[in-house]
Short mmCIF file of C-alpha atoms and ligand atoms in Angstrom, two decimals:
data_model
loop_
_atom_site.label_atom_id
_atom_site.label_comp_id
_atom_site.label_asym_id
_atom_site.label_seq_id
_atom_site.Cartn_x
_atom_site.Cartn_y
_atom_site.Cartn_z
CA MET A 1 169.16 -25.36 129.12
CA ARG A 2 166.61 -22.53 128.97
CA PRO A 3 165.11 -21.78 132.42
CA ASN A 4 161.41 -21.85 133.12
CA LEU A 5 160.65 -19.93 136.33
CA LEU A 6 157.76 -20.00 138.71
CA ILE A 7 157.61 -16.76 140.76
CA LEU A 8 155.52 -16.85 143.92
CA GLY A 9 154.20 -13.34 144.10
CA GLY A 10 151.70 -10.94 145.53
CA THR A 11 154.42 -8.29 146.40
CA THR A 12 156.08 -5.23 145.00
CA GLU A 13 159.32 -7.32 144.77
CA ALA A 14 157.64 -10.01 142.68
CA SER A 15 156.32 -7.49 140.30
CA ALA A 16 159.76 -5.90 139.96
CA LEU A 17 161.20 -9.26 139.14
CA ALA A 18 158.51 -9.91 136.59
CA ARG A 19 159.52 -6.71 134.84
CA VAL A 20 163.18 -7.75 134.79
CA VAL A 21 162.54 -11.27 133.44
CA ALA A 22 160.13 -9.91 130.86
CA GLY A 23 162.82 -7.48 129.67
CA ARG A 24 165.24 -10.37 129.33
CA ASP A 25 162.71 -12.74 127.67
CA ILE A 26 163.21 -15.30 130.34
CA PRO A 27 160.22 -17.75 130.40
CA ALA A 28 158.39 -17.31 133.69
CA VAL A 29 154.96 -17.51 135.32
CA LEU A 30 153.94 -15.29 138.21
CA SER A 31 151.64 -16.90 140.78
CA TYR A 32 149.00 -15.06 142.86
CA ALA A 33 147.13 -16.53 145.72
CA GLY A 34 143.96 -15.04 144.24
CA ARG A 35 143.04 -12.94 147.25
CA VAL A 36 142.43 -9.64 145.61
CA ASP A 37 139.70 -8.94 142.97
CA ARG A 38 141.87 -7.23 140.40
CA PRO A 39 145.48 -8.28 140.65
CA LYS A 40 148.04 -5.96 139.20
CA PRO A 41 148.56 -6.56 135.45
CA GLN A 42 151.91 -8.18 134.74
CA PRO A 43 154.23 -8.27 131.74
CA ILE A 44 154.56 -12.09 132.03
CA PRO A 45 151.90 -14.88 132.20
CA THR A 46 150.10 -15.18 135.57
CA ARG A 47 148.16 -17.92 137.40
CA SER A 48 145.94 -17.48 140.37
CA GLY A 49 144.84 -19.54 143.39
CA GLY A 50 146.38 -22.06 145.73
CA PHE A 51 148.17 -25.13 144.35
CA GLY A 52 146.68 -27.50 146.83
CA GLY A 53 149.42 -27.84 149.41
CA VAL A 54 152.87 -29.35 148.92
CA ALA A 55 151.44 -32.23 146.77
CA GLY A 56 149.62 -29.84 144.50
CA LEU A 57 152.69 -27.61 144.04
CA ARG A 58 154.86 -30.63 143.36
CA ALA A 59 152.45 -31.72 140.62
CA TRP A 60 152.37 -28.14 139.29
CA LEU A 61 156.16 -27.98 139.07
CA ARG A 62 156.28 -31.26 137.15
CA ASP A 63 153.30 -30.53 134.88
CA ASN A 64 154.80 -27.20 133.86
CA ALA A 65 158.41 -28.33 133.60
CA VAL A 66 159.52 -25.60 136.10
CA THR A 67 163.33 -25.35 136.31
CA HIS A 68 163.63 -22.76 139.11
CA VAL A 69 161.32 -21.32 141.81
CA VAL A 70 161.62 -17.77 143.22
CA ASP A 71 159.69 -17.31 146.47
CA ALA A 72 158.93 -13.58 146.39
CA THR A 73 155.95 -13.79 148.67
CA HIS A 74 155.28 -11.45 151.59
CA PRO A 75 157.36 -12.26 154.69
CA PHE A 76 154.07 -13.07 156.53
CA ALA A 77 153.07 -15.70 153.86
CA ALA A 78 154.83 -18.37 155.92
CA GLN A 79 152.65 -21.26 154.77
CA MET A 80 153.40 -20.67 151.08
CA SER A 81 157.06 -20.38 151.82
CA ARG A 82 157.14 -23.58 153.73
CA ASN A 83 155.23 -25.35 150.98
CA ALA A 84 157.66 -24.02 148.42
CA ALA A 85 160.67 -25.18 150.33
CA ASP A 86 159.25 -28.70 150.86
CA ALA A 87 157.93 -29.08 147.30
CA CYS A 88 161.25 -27.84 145.72
CA ALA A 89 163.32 -30.08 147.90
CA ALA A 90 161.09 -33.12 147.02
CA GLU A 91 161.24 -32.43 143.27
CA GLY A 92 164.84 -31.32 143.20
CA VAL A 93 163.95 -27.87 141.83
CA PRO A 94 166.31 -25.04 142.89
CA LEU A 95 164.63 -22.38 145.05
CA ILE A 96 165.65 -18.91 146.06
CA ALA A 97 163.74 -16.36 148.13
CA LEU A 98 163.60 -12.73 147.13
CA THR A 99 163.29 -11.04 150.45
CA ARG A 100 163.49 -7.68 152.10
CA PRO A 101 165.03 -6.85 155.50
CA ALA A 102 162.69 -6.22 158.40
CA TRP A 103 162.20 -2.68 159.53
CA ASP A 104 164.34 -1.55 162.50
CA GLU A 105 163.37 0.99 165.04
CA GLN A 106 164.73 4.50 164.20
CA PRO A 107 165.33 7.40 166.50
CA GLY A 108 161.89 8.89 167.28
CA ASP A 109 160.06 5.57 166.84
CA ARG A 110 157.82 4.46 169.72
CA TRP A 111 157.38 0.65 169.00
CA GLN A 112 155.98 -2.06 171.21
CA ARG A 113 157.04 -5.30 169.56
CA VAL A 114 154.75 -8.36 169.73
CA ALA A 115 155.31 -11.86 168.47
CA ASP A 116 152.18 -12.44 166.43
CA ILE A 117 148.59 -11.45 165.71
CA PRO A 118 147.25 -13.01 168.99
CA ALA A 119 149.78 -11.15 170.99
CA ALA A 120 148.85 -7.87 169.19
CA VAL A 121 145.19 -8.51 170.13
CA ASP A 122 146.16 -9.13 173.75
CA ALA A 123 148.25 -5.94 173.82
CA LEU A 124 145.12 -3.94 172.84
CA ALA A 125 143.43 -4.77 176.19
CA GLY A 126 142.51 -1.56 177.97
CA PRO A 127 140.72 1.70 177.42
CA ALA A 128 139.26 2.68 174.11
CA ARG A 129 141.73 4.03 171.55
CA ARG A 130 141.66 5.15 167.96
CA VAL A 131 143.70 2.47 166.13
CA MET A 132 144.96 2.34 162.59
CA LEU A 133 144.88 -1.43 161.93
CA ALA A 134 147.03 -2.13 158.91
CA VAL A 135 147.29 -5.88 158.96
CA GLY A 136 145.33 -6.81 155.86
CA ARG A 137 141.81 -8.39 155.54
CA MET A 138 142.70 -11.87 156.67
CA HIS A 139 143.25 -11.17 160.33
CA LEU A 140 140.57 -8.59 161.15
CA ASP A 141 138.29 -11.13 162.91
CA ALA A 142 140.80 -11.62 165.68
CA PHE A 143 140.50 -7.96 166.68
CA ALA A 144 136.74 -8.42 167.49
CA ALA A 145 138.08 -9.57 170.86
CA GLN A 146 138.85 -5.91 171.61
CA PRO A 147 135.64 -4.19 170.51
CA GLN A 148 136.19 -1.02 172.63
CA HIS A 149 138.43 0.62 170.11
CA PHE A 150 137.77 2.63 166.89
CA TYR A 151 139.61 0.94 164.00
CA LEU A 152 140.70 2.59 160.83
CA LEU A 153 141.29 -0.15 158.29
CA ARG A 154 142.93 0.16 154.90
CA LEU A 155 142.05 -2.64 152.49
CA VAL A 156 142.82 -3.45 148.83
CA ASP A 157 139.19 -4.48 148.09
CA ALA A 158 135.92 -3.53 149.72
CA PRO A 159 135.03 -6.55 151.97
CA ASP A 160 132.03 -8.74 150.89
CA THR A 161 130.83 -8.85 154.48
CA PRO A 162 131.55 -6.07 156.95
CA PRO A 163 134.43 -6.79 159.39
CA PRO A 164 133.14 -7.71 162.80
CA LEU A 165 134.46 -4.52 164.36
CA SER A 166 131.59 -2.38 165.61
CA ASP A 167 133.34 0.95 165.29
CA HIS A 168 135.42 1.16 162.15
CA VAL A 169 136.06 3.01 158.96
CA ALA A 170 137.54 1.11 155.92
CA VAL A 171 139.56 3.02 153.38
CA ILE A 172 139.87 1.07 150.17
CA SER A 173 143.21 1.70 148.46
CA ARG A 174 146.04 -0.32 147.13
CA GLY A 175 148.61 2.48 147.31
CA PRO A 176 151.25 3.53 146.69
CA PHE A 177 151.09 5.36 149.95
CA THR A 178 153.10 8.41 151.00
CA GLN A 179 154.17 9.59 154.35
CA ALA A 180 152.34 12.88 153.85
CA GLY A 181 149.20 11.04 152.74
CA ASP A 182 149.29 8.67 155.72
CA ARG A 183 149.97 11.52 158.13
CA ALA A 184 146.90 13.31 156.82
CA LEU A 185 144.85 10.13 157.08
CA MET A 186 145.91 9.50 160.66
CA GLN A 187 145.16 13.13 161.66
CA GLU A 188 141.73 13.06 159.90
CA HIS A 189 140.71 10.08 162.03
CA ALA A 190 142.53 11.23 165.20
CA ILE A 191 144.57 7.99 165.32
CA ASP A 192 146.51 7.44 168.61
CA LEU A 193 147.99 4.01 167.87
CA VAL A 194 149.11 2.15 164.72
CA VAL A 195 149.16 -1.62 164.45
CA SER A 196 151.44 -3.00 161.74
CA LYS A 197 153.18 -6.13 160.55
CA ASN A 198 156.94 -5.83 160.22
CA ALA A 199 156.62 -6.14 156.47
CA GLY A 200 159.93 -4.46 155.62
CA GLY A 201 160.53 -2.90 152.20
CA THR A 202 159.18 0.34 150.89
CA GLY A 203 155.65 -0.53 149.79
CA ALA A 204 154.03 -0.35 153.23
CA ARG A 205 156.49 1.85 155.13
CA ALA A 206 154.73 5.23 154.76
CA LYS A 207 152.57 4.58 157.77
CA ILE A 208 155.57 3.86 159.97
CA ASP A 209 157.26 7.07 158.85
CA ALA A 210 153.94 8.94 159.37
CA ALA A 211 153.59 7.51 162.93
CA ARG A 212 157.14 8.62 163.78
CA ALA A 213 156.44 12.12 162.38
CA LEU A 214 153.31 12.33 164.55
CA ASN A 215 154.99 10.79 167.54
CA LEU A 216 152.39 7.99 167.61
CA PRO A 217 153.11 4.62 169.22
CA VAL A 218 153.25 1.53 166.91
CA LEU A 219 152.30 -2.03 167.91
CA MET A 220 154.78 -3.82 165.61
CA ILE A 221 154.02 -7.51 164.90
CA ASP A 222 157.25 -9.52 164.35
CA ARG A 223 157.64 -11.83 161.35
CA PRO A 224 156.84 -15.47 161.54
CA ALA A 225 159.61 -18.09 161.33
CA LEU A 226 160.42 -18.95 157.70
CA PRO A 227 162.20 -21.98 156.28
CA VAL A 228 165.91 -21.79 155.81
CA ARG A 229 166.64 -21.25 152.08
CA PRO A 230 169.01 -19.32 149.90
CA GLU A 231 167.97 -15.70 149.84
CA CYS A 232 168.70 -12.57 147.81
CA ALA A 233 167.57 -9.04 147.92
CA THR A 234 167.16 -7.77 144.28
CA PRO A 235 165.91 -9.07 140.90
CA ASP A 236 169.46 -8.76 139.49
CA GLN A 237 170.64 -11.11 142.20
CA VAL A 238 168.01 -13.53 141.05
CA LEU A 239 169.45 -13.36 137.56
CA ASP A 240 172.99 -13.88 138.93
CA TRP A 241 171.72 -16.98 140.80
CA LEU A 242 170.08 -18.34 137.62
CA ALA A 243 173.25 -17.66 135.55
CA HIS A 244 175.41 -19.50 138.10
CA SER A 245 173.11 -22.48 138.08
CA GLY A 246 174.22 -23.06 134.49
CA VAL A 247 171.09 -22.03 132.52
CA ASN A 248 171.17 -20.13 129.34
CA LEU A 249 169.66 -16.58 129.92
CA GLY A 250 170.06 -15.58 126.25
CA VAL A 251 171.55 -12.20 125.33
N1 NAP B 1 150.27 -12.12 154.64
C1 NAP B 1 150.39 -10.81 154.30
O1 NAP B 1 150.44 -9.92 155.16
C2 NAP B 1 150.50 -10.38 152.91
C3 NAP B 1 150.66 -9.00 152.54
C4 NAP B 1 150.79 -8.63 151.20
C5 NAP B 1 150.75 -9.63 150.22
N2 NAP B 1 150.59 -10.96 150.54
C6 NAP B 1 150.45 -11.93 149.49
O2 NAP B 1 149.23 -12.50 149.54
C7 NAP B 1 149.30 -13.89 149.28
C8 NAP B 1 148.69 -14.73 150.38
O3 NAP B 1 149.37 -14.49 151.58
P1 NAP B 1 149.02 -15.31 152.87
O4 NAP B 1 149.75 -14.65 153.98
O5 NAP B 1 147.55 -15.50 152.98
O6 NAP B 1 149.81 -16.74 152.46
P2 NAP B 1 150.00 -18.03 153.31
O7 NAP B 1 149.15 -17.97 154.53
O8 NAP B 1 151.39 -18.35 153.46
O9 NAP B 1 149.39 -19.13 152.38
C9 NAP B 1 148.12 -19.84 152.46
C10 NAP B 1 147.85 -20.54 151.20
O10 NAP B 1 147.53 -19.65 150.15
C11 NAP B 1 148.06 -20.10 148.93
N3 NAP B 1 149.09 -19.13 148.42
C12 NAP B 1 149.72 -18.16 149.13
N4 NAP B 1 150.48 -17.37 148.32
C13 NAP B 1 150.33 -17.94 147.07
C14 NAP B 1 150.84 -17.59 145.79
N5 NAP B 1 151.73 -16.57 145.64
N6 NAP B 1 150.44 -18.36 144.76
C15 NAP B 1 149.55 -19.37 144.86
N7 NAP B 1 149.07 -19.71 146.07
C16 NAP B 1 149.38 -19.04 147.13
C17 NAP B 1 148.68 -21.50 149.23
O11 NAP B 1 147.61 -22.40 149.07
P3 NAP B 1 147.88 -23.95 148.64
O12 NAP B 1 148.41 -24.52 149.91
O13 NAP B 1 146.54 -24.45 148.23
O14 NAP B 1 148.97 -23.94 147.57
C18 NAP B 1 149.02 -21.39 150.73
O15 NAP B 1 149.20 -22.59 151.35
C19 NAP B 1 150.74 -14.18 148.99
O16 NAP B 1 150.96 -14.22 147.58
C20 NAP B 1 151.51 -12.98 149.59
O17 NAP B 1 152.73 -12.71 148.95
C21 NAP B 1 150.49 -11.30 151.88
#
């Protein structure tokens, strides 16, 4: 049997897997949530937008004769990961997650760990600070509850409506970011606190390394609970998993 993959993407890791499966001529579609204006071009077909919950994803798997699903979404995309686990279980489609380990505190780090976004908002109570808020566009509204701070935002696209943060600067960039670049950005805006999700991986790590280099505290938001599913860490391990599931990967 030839495989026909659905890759749930929106991450550096999903793009790396897309390159590997394209290089091997393995049929696959990469799915985006459709949250950014110009998603990164890919060497395999893409689709964009929600499936319509578990029922919608089940129908999509059937209609497109998907043989395997790779959940390569961001570790904070918990809803999509839950839907994928439920839909694959219901349709009998094998699922693997391509994941990255969470970041751990290194010598020199000054982290305060919090459980989730509401806890991060609560932890910001107190005198005005200059905060680099690197949590993505979706959660900015929650921080309006702490309006006393200056917020430095970094966003992939310019927002359609200004975030409800009275004192902020938005830098529009999709990276890649470097430690030196992030250090310079933090110094330019006199940042004294960084708020970050514990994304793990390399794509978003520059700001954490920059905060350590500048001896800045980091409010680190822990990952949400994710469904239990088989996991692997590299695109090659995804290919191994496919090969062991008995499909024909060609030469
Ligand atoms: N959360 C982050 O911090 C973060 C950071 C970087 C990149 N991303 C990427 O951005 C996307 C959205 O993340 P999120 O945290 O908003 O997700 P989420 O809260 O887990 O998902 C909300 C809904 O968005 C749709 N969706 C999410 N990912 C999708 C995908 N890859 N393809 C098709 N539909 C998708 C699904 O809609 P339906 O129920 O209608 O199917 C899902 O129920 C994901 O692809 C993720 O990998 C997220």
